[in-house]
CSV table of C-alpha atoms in Angstrom, one decimal:
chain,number,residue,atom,x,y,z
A,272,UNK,CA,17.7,55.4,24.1
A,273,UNK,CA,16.8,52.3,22.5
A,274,UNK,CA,19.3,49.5,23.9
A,275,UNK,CA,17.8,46.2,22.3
A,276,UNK,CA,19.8,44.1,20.9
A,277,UNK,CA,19.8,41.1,18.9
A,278,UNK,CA,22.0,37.9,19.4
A,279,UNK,CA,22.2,34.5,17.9
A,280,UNK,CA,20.0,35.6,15.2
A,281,UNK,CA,22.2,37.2,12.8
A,282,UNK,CA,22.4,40.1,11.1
A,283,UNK,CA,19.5,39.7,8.9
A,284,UNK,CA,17.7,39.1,12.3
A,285,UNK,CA,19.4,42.1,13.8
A,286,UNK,CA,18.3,44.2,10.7
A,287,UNK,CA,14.6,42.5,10.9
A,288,UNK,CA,14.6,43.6,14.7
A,289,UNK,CA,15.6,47.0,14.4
A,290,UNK,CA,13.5,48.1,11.7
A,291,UNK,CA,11.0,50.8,11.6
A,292,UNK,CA,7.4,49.6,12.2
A,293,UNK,CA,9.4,47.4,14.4
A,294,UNK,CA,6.4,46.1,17.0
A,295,UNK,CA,4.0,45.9,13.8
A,296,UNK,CA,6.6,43.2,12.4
A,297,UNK,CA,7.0,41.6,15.5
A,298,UNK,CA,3.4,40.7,15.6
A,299,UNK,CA,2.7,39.9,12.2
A,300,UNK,CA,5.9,37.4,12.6
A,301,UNK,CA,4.3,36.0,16.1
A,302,UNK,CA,0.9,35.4,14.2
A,303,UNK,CA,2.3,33.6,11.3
A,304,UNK,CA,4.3,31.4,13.4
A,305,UNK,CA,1.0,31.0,15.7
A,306,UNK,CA,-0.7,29.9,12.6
A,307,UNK,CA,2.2,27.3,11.7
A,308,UNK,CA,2.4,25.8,14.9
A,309,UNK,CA,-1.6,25.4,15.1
A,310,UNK,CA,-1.6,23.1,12.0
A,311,UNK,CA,1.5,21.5,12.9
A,312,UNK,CA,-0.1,20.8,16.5
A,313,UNK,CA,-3.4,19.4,15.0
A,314,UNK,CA,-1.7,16.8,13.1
A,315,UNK,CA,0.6,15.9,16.0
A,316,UNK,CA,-2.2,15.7,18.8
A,317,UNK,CA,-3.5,13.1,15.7
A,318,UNK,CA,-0.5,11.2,15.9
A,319,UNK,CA,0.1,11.0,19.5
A,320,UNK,CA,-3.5,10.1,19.8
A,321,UNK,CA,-3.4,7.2,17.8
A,322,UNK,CA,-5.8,8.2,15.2
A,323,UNK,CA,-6.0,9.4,11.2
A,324,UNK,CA,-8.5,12.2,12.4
A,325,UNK,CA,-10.3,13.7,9.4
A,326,UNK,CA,-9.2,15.2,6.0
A,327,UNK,CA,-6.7,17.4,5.8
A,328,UNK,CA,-4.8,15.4,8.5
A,329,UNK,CA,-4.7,11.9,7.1
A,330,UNK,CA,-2.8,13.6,4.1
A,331,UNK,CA,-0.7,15.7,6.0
A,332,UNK,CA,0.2,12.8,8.8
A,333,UNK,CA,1.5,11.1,4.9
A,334,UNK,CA,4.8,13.3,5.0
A,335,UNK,CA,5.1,13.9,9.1
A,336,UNK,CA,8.6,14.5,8.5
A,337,UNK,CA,8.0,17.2,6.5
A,338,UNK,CA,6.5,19.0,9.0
A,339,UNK,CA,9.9,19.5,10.5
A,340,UNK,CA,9.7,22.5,7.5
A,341,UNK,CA,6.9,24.5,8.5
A,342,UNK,CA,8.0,24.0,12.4
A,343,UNK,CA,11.6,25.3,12.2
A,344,UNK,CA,10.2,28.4,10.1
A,345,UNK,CA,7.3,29.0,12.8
A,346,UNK,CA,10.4,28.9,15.5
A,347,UNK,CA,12.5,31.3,13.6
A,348,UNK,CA,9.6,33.7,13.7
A,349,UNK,CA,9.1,33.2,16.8
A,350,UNK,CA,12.5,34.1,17.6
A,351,UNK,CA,12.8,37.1,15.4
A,352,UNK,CA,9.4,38.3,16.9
A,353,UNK,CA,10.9,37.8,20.4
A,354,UNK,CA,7.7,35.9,21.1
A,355,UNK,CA,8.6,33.5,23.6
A,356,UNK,CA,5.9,31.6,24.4
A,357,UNK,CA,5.8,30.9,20.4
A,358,UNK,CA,9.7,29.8,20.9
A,359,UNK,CA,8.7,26.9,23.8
A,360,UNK,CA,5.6,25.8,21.3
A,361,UNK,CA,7.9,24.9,18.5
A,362,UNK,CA,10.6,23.4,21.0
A,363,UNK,CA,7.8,21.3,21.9
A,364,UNK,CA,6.3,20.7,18.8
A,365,UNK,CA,10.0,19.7,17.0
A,366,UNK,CA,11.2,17.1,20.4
A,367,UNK,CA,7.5,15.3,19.5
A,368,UNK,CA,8.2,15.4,15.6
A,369,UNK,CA,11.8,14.0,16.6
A,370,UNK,CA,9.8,10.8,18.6
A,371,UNK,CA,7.2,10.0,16.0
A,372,UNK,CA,9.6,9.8,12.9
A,373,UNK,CA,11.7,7.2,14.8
A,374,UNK,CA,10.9,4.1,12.9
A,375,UNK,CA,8.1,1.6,14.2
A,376,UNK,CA,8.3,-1.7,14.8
A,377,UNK,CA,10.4,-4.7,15.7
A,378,UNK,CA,14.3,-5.3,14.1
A,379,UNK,CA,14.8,-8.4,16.1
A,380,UNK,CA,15.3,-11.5,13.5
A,381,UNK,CA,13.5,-14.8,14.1
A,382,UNK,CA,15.5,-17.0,17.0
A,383,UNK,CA,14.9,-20.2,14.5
A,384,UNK,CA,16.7,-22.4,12.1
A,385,UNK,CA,16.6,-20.7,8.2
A,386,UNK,CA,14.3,-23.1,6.5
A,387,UNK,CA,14.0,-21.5,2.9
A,388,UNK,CA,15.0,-18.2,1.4
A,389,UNK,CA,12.9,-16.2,-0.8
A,390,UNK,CA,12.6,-13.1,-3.0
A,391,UNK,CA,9.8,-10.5,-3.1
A,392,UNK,CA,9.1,-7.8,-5.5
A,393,UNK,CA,6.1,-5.4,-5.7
A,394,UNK,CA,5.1,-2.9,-8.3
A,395,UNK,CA,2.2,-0.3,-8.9
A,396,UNK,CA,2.3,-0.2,-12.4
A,397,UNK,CA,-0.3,2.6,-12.5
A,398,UNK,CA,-2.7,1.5,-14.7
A,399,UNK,CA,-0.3,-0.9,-16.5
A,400,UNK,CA,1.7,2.1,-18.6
A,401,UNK,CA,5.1,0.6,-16.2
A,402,UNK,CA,4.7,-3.3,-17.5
A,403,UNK,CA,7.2,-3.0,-19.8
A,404,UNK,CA,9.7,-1.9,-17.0
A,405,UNK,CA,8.2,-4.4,-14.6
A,406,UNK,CA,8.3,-7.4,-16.9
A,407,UNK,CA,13.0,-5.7,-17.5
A,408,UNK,CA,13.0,-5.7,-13.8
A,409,UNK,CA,11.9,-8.9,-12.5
A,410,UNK,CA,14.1,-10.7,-15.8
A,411,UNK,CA,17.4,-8.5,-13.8
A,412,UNK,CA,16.3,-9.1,-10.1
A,413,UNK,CA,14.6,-12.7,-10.6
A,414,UNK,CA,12.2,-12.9,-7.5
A,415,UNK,CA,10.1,-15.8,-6.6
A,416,UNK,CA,7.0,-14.1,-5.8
A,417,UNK,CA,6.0,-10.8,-7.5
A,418,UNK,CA,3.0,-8.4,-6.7
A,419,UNK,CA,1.9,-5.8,-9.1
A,420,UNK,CA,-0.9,-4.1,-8.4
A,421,UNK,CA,-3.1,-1.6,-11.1
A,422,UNK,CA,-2.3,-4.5,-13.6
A,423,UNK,CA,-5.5,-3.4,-16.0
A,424,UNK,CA,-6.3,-6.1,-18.8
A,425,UNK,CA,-3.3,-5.3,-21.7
A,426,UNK,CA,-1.0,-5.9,-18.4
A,427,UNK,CA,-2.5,-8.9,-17.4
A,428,UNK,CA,-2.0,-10.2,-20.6
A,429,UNK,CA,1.9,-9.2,-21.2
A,430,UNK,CA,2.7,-10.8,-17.9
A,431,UNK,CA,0.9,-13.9,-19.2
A,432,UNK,CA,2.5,-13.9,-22.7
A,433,UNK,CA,6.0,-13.0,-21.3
A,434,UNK,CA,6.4,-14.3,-17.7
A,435,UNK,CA,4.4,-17.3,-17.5
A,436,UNK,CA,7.3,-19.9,-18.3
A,437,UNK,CA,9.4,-18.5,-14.8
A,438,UNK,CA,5.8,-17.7,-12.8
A,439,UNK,CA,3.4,-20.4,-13.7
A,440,UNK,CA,1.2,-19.9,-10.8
A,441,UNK,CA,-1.0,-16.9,-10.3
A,442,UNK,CA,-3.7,-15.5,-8.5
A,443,UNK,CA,-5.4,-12.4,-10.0
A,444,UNK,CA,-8.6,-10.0,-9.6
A,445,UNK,CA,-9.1,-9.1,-12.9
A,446,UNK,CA,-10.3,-5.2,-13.8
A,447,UNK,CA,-9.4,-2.4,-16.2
A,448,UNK,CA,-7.8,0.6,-14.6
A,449,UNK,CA,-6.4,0.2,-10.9
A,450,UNK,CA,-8.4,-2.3,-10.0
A,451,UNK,CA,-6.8,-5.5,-11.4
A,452,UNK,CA,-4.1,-7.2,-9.8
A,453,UNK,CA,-2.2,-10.4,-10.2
A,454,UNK,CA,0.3,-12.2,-7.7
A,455,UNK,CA,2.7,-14.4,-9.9
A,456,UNK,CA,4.7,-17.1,-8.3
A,457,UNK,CA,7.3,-19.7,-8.6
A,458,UNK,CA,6.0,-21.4,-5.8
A,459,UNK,CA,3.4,-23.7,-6.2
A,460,UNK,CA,-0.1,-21.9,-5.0
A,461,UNK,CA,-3.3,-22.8,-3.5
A,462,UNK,CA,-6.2,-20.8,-3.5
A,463,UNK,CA,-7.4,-18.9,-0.1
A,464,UNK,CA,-9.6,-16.0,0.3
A,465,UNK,CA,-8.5,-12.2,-0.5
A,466,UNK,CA,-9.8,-8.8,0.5
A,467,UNK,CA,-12.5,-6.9,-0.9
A,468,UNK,CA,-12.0,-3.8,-1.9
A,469,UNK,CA,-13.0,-1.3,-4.5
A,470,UNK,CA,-9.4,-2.8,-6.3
A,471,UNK,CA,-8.2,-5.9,-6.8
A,472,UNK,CA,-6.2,-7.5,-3.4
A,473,UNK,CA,-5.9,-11.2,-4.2
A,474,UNK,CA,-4.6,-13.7,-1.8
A,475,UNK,CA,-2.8,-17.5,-1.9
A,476,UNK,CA,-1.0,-19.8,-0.1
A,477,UNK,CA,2.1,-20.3,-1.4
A,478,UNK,CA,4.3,-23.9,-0.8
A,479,UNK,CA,7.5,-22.9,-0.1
A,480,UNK,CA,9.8,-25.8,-0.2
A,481,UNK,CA,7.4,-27.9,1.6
A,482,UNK,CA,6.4,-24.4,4.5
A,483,UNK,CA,3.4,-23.0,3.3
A,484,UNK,CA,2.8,-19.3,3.5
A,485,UNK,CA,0.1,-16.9,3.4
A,486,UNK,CA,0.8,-14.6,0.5
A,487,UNK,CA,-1.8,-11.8,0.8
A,488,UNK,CA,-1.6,-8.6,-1.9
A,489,UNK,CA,-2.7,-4.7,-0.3
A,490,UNK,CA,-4.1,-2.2,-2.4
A,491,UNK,CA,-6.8,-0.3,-0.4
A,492,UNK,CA,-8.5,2.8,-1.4
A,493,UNK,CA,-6.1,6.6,-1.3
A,494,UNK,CA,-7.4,9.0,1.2
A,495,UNK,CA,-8.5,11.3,-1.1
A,496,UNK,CA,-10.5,14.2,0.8
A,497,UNK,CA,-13.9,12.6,0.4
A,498,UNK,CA,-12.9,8.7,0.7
A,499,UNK,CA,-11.2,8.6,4.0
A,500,UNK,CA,-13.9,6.6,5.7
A,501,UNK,CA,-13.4,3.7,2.6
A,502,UNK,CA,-9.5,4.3,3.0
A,503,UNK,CA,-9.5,3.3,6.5
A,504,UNK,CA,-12.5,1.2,5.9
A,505,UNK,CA,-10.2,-1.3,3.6
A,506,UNK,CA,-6.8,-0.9,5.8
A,507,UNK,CA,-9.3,-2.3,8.6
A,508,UNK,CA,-10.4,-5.6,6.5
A,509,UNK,CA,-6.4,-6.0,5.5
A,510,UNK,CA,-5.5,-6.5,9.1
A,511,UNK,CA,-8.7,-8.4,10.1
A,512,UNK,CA,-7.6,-11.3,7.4
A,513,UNK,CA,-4.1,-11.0,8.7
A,514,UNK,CA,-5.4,-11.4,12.5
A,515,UNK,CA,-7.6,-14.4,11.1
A,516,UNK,CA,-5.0,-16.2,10.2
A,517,UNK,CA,-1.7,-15.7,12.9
A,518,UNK,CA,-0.4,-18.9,12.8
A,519,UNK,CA,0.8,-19.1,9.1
A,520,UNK,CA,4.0,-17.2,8.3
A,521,UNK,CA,2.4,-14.5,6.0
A,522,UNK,CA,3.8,-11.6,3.5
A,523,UNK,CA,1.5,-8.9,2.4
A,524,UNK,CA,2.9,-6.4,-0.1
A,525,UNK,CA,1.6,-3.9,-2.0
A,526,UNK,CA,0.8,0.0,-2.5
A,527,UNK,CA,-0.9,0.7,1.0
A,528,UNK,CA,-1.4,3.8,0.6
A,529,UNK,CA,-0.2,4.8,3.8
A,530,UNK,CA,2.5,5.2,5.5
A,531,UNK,CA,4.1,4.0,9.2
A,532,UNK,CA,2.4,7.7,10.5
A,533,UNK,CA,-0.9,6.3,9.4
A,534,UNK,CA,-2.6,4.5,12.8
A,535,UNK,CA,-4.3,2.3,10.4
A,536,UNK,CA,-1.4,1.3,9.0
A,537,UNK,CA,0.2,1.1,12.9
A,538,UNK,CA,-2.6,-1.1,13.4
A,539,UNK,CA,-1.7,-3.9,11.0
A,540,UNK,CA,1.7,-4.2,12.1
A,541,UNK,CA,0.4,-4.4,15.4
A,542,UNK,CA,-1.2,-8.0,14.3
A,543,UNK,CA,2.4,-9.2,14.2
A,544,UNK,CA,3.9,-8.0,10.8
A,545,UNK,CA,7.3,-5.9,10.3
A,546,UNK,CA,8.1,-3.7,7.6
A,547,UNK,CA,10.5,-5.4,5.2
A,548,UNK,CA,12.4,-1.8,4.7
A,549,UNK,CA,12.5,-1.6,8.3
A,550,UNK,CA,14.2,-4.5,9.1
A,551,UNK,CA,16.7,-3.9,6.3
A,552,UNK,CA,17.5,-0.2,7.2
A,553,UNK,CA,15.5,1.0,4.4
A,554,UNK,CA,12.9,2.6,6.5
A,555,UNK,CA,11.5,6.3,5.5
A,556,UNK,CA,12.5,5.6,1.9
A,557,UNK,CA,11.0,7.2,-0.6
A,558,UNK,CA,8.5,5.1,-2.9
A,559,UNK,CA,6.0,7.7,-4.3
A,560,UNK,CA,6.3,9.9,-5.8
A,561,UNK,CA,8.8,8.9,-7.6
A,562,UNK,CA,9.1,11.8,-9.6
A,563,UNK,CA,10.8,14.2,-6.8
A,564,UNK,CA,12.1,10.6,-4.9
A,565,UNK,CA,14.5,10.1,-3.1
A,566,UNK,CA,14.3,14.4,-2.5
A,567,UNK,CA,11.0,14.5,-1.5
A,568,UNK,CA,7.9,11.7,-0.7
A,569,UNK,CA,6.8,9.1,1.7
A,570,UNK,CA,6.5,5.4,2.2
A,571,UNK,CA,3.7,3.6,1.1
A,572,UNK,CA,4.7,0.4,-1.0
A,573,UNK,CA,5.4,-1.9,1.7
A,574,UNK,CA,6.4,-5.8,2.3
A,575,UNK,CA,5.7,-6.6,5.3
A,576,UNK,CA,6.0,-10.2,6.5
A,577,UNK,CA,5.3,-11.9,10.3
A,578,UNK,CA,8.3,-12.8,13.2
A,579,UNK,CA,8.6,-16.0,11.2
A,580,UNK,CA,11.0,-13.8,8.8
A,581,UNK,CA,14.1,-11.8,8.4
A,582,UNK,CA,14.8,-9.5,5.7
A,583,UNK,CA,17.6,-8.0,4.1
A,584,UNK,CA,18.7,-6.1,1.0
A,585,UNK,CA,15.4,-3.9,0.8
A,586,UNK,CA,16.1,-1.9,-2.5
A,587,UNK,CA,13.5,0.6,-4.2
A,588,UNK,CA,13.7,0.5,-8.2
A,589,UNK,CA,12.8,3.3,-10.8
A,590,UNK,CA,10.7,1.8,-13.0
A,591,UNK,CA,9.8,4.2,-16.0
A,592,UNK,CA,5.9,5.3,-16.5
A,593,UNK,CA,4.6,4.8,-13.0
A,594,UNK,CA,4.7,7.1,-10.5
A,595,UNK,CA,5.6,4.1,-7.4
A,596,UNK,CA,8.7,2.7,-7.4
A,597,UNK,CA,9.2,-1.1,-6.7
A,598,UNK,CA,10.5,-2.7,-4.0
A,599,UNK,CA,12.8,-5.9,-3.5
A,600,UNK,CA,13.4,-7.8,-0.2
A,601,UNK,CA,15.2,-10.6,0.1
A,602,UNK,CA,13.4,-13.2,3.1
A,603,UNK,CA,14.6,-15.7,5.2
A,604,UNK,CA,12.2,-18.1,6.2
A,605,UNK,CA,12.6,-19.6,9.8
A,606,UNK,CA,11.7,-22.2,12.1
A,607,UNK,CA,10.1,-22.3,15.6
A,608,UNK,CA,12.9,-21.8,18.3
């Protein structure tokens, strides 16, 4: 007499179980789940190893959260397959999800006196088709400093033509395509030394009320299968001119193109810099794409600004024909303790 019996399953389970062909099932179940837990474990071991690895795991370490999905289906088939070595694997695999989505990075604010207050906005405009909506939103949210990156030459030129009387300082890397982009600024600006990179990441020193801070625009490379190597390549020379540079309070904002599960990404914060989001609760929000955000996407537009800051009111805007949203911060500048 057969006597199994299935509980905490459900019925479906139950039915699954019982079924004829029954130990045929169970290990077609137990290899699928293997499978899951294989690809979820290379991409962890990545992450807890401190490194992007090689493509398809600088993509997939992108939406790490995600991977909760695949990882909770590998554990019910584990469970309906009574495999339960399978059933300790994805335990172990969800508790070390769990750790790694907890945000990164400080949420301590600066112990100084405020000393000036400013407002940042950036925007991928891809190729310039959003500079209509860019030009709308900064006239609503009126920042001081605004970074817009894939700003090709008809963008340039609206921004000139329409923004110029509220921004009349600028630095830009001019190009057609994604590789032009322009930081506009209220502030008086003095020239320093960007990034290069295959696109356009401009830098300046901004005089803020008499402070002067490092203003510094990111847009490196994607990792597209076959450019890994020049994404992490240009996230490298990003946090080598922030390291250069430590003792100026500094914002760099921009499309990244990676997110806080990205070690190269880890490894500019670890220069000093915060996460604007992060420090205003906004952490994990969606910014691309923005066509299934907030459902569905990762981080990867970014402020982030050194311990001379605090930041509140981090808000992510829909701008229409662009596939990034913006972002908004509000910054407090302070003084040394």
């Amino acid at each position: 007499m057969d006597t199994d019996t299935d509980t905490g399953t459900g019925t479906a389970a139950g039915e699954w179980a019982r079924s004829p062909g029954r130990p045929g099932r169970r290990r077609f179940g137990a290899w699928c789940a293997a499978l899951l837990f294989a690809l979820v474990s290379v991409v962890v071991g990545c992450r807890a190893a401190d490194t992007d690895g090689v493509t398809p795991v600088p993509q997939l370490l992108a939406f790490l959260p995600w991977l909760l999905v695949p990882t909770g289906a590998g554990l019910l088939l584990s469970l309906l397959a009574r495999w339960w070595t399978g059933a300790v694997w994805g335990v172990a695999l969800l508790g070390l999800l769990a750790w790694f989505i907890e945000p990164y990075g400080r949420t301590a604010d600066p112990a100084g006196p405020p000393l000036a207050e400013l407002r940042v906005l950036t925007s991928n405009v891809e190729f310039g088709q959003a500079t209509d909506a860019l030009v709308a939103a900064v006239r609503e949210e009126r920042p001081d400093v605004v970074f817009v990156q894939e700003c090709e030459y008809t963008c340039d030129a609206t921004l000139r033509r329409e923004l110029a009387a509220d921004f009349p300082h600028r630095r830009a890397v001019e190009g057609g395509g994604s590789e032009g982009s322009v930081i506009l600024s209220a502030f008086p600006l003095r020239a320093a030394d960007g990034v290069p990179a295959t696109m356009g990441m401009p830098g300046a020193v901004a005089d803020v009320n008499g402070h002067p801070v490092r203003l510094q625009l990111a847009h490196p490379m994607p990792p597209l299968p076959d450019q890994v190597g020049l994404w992490r390549g240009e996230l490298d020379a990003l946090r080598d001119a922030v390291a250069r540079d430590g003792g100026t309070p500094t914002v760099v904002a921009g499309d990244f193109n990676a997110s806080q599960d990205h070690a190269a990404f880890r490894r500019i914060l670890d220069t000093g810099l915060s996460d604007a989001a992060r420090l205003s609760g906004a952490d994990r929000t969606v910014s691309w794409p923005a066509r299934t955000s907030p459902a569905f996407g990762v981080q990867i537009d970014h402020v982030l600004v050194s311990e001379d800051f605090a930041a509140r009111g981090a808000r992510f805007l829909d701008l229409a024909d662009t596939d990034h949203r913006a972002l908004v911060v509000d910054l407090t500048l302070h003084g040394a303790r």
